[in-house]
PDB file of C-alpha atoms in Angstrom:
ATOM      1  CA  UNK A   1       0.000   0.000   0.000  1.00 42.00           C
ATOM      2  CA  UNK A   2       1.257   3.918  -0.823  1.00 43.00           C
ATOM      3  CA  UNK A   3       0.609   5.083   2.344  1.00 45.00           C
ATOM      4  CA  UNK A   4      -2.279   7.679   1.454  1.00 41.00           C
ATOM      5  CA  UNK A   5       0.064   8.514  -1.463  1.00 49.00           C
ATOM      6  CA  UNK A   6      -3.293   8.841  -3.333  1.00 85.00           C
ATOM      7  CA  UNK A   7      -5.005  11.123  -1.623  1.00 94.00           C
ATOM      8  CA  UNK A   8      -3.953  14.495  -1.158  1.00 94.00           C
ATOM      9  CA  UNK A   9      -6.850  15.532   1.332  1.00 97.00           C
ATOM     10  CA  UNK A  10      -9.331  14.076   3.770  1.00 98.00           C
ATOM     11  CA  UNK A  11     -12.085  14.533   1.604  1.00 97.00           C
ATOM     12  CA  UNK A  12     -10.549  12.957  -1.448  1.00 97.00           C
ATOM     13  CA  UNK A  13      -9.666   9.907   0.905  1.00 98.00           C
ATOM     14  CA  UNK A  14     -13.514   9.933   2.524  1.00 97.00           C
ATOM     15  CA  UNK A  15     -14.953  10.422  -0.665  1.00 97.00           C
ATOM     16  CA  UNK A  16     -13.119   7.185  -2.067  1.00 97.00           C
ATOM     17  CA  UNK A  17     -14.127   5.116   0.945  1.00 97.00           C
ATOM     18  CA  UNK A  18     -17.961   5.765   0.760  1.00 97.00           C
ATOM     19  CA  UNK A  19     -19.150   3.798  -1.996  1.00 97.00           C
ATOM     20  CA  UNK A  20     -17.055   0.960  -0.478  1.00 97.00           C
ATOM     21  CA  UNK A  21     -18.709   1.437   2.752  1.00 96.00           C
ATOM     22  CA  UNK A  22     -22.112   1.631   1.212  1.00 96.00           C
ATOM     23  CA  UNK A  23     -21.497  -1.669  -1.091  1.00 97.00           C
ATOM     24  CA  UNK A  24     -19.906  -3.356   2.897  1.00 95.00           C
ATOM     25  CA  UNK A  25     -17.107  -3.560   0.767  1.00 96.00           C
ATOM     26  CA  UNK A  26     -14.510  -3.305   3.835  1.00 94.00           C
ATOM     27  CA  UNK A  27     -11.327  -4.455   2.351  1.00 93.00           C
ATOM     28  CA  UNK A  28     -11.752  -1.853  -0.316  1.00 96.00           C
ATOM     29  CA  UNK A  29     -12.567   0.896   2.418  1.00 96.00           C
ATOM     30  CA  UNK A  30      -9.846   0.474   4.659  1.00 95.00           C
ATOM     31  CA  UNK A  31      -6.882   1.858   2.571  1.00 96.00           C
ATOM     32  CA  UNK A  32      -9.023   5.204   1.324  1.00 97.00           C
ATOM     33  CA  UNK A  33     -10.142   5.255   5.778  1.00 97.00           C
ATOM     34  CA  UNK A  34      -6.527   4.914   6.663  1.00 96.00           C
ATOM     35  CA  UNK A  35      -5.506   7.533   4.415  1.00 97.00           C
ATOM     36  CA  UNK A  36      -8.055  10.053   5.362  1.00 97.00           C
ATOM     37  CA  UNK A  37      -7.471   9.032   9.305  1.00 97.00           C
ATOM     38  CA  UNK A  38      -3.575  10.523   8.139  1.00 96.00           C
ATOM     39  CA  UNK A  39      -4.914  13.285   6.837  1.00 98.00           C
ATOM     40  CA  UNK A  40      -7.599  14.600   9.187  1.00 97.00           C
ATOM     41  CA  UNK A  41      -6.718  17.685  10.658  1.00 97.00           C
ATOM     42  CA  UNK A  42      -9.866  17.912  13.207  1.00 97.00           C
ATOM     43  CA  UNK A  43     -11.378  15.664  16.084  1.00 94.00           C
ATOM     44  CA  UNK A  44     -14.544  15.601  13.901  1.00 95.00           C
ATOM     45  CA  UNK A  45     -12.599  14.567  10.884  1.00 97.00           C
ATOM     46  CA  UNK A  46     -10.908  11.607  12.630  1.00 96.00           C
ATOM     47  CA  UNK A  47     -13.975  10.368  14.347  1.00 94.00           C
ATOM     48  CA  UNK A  48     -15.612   9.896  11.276  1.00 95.00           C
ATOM     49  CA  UNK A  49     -12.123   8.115   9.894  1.00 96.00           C
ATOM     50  CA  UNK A  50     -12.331   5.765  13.200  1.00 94.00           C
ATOM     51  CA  UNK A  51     -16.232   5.326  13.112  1.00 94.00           C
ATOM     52  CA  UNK A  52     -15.370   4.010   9.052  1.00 95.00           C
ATOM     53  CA  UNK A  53     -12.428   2.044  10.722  1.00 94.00           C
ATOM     54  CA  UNK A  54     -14.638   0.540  13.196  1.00 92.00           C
ATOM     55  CA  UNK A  55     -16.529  -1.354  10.858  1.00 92.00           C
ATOM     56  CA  UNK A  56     -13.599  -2.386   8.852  1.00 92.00           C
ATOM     57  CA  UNK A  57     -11.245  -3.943  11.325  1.00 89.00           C
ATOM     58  CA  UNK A  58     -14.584  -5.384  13.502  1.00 87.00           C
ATOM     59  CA  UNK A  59     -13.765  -7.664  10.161  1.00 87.00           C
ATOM     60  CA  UNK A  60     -10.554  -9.057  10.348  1.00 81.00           C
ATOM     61  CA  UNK A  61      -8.289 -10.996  12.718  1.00 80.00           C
ATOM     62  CA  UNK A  62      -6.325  -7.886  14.377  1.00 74.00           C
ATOM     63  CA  UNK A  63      -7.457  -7.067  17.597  1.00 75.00           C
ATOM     64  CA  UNK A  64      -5.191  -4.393  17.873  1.00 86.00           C
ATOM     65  CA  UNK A  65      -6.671  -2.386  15.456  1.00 85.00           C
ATOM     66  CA  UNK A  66      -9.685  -2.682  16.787  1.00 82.00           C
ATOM     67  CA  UNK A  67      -9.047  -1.819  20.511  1.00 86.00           C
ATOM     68  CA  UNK A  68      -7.102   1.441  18.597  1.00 87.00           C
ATOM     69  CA  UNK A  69     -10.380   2.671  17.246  1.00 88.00           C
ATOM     70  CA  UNK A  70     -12.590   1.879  20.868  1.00 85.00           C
ATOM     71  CA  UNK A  71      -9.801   3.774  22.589  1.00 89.00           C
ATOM     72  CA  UNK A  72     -10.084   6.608  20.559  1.00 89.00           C
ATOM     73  CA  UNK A  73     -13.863   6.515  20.279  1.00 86.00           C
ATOM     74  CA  UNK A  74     -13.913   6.405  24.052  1.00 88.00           C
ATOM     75  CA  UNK A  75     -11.765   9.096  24.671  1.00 88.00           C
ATOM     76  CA  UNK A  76     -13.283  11.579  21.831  1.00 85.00           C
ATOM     77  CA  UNK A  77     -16.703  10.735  23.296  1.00 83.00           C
ATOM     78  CA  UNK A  78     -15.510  11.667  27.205  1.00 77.00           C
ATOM     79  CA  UNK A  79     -14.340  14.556  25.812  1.00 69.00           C
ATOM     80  CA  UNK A  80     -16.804  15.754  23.692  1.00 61.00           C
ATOM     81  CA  UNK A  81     -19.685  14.645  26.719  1.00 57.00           C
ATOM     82  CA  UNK A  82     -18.106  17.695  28.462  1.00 55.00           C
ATOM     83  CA  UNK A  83     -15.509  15.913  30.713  1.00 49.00           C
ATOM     84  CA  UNK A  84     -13.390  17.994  31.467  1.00 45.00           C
ATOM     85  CA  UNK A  85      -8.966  17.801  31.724  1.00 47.00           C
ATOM     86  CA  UNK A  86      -7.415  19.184  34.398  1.00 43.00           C
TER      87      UNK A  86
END
């Protein structure tokens, strides 16, 4: 895989992964979601990366990947509930 080498924005990256994820066409979602996870430059942009993500790697064998995208799910939600960092 390039990398992202593709996709020179988030949106170019998102756009390519939709009609995958509409078709449940993981395997050919995951390189345009991985890409546009690289590129996001906002929370809101990589939660919607992850969220994608989520339903890729709930797919295949890694567990890592998975407990990557619940950890960072987790977190953005505490976050964006109003928890706040001190």
């Amino acid at each position: 895989s390039a990398g992202g080498a593709e996709y020179d924005s988030y949106e170019k990256a998102i756009a390519a992964a939709a009609p995958h994820m509409r078709s449940r066409d993981y395997s050919a979602a995951r390189e345009p979601l991985e890409a546009a996870l690289k590129l996001a430059r906002t929370d809101r942009e990589k939660s919607q990366a992850y969220q994608g993500l989520r339903a890729v790697y709930r797919t295949i064998p890694e567990s890592d990947k998975m407990i990557e995208v619940y950890e960072y799910l987790v977190a953005a939600a505490d976050t964006t509930a109003g928890g706040s960092v001190t």
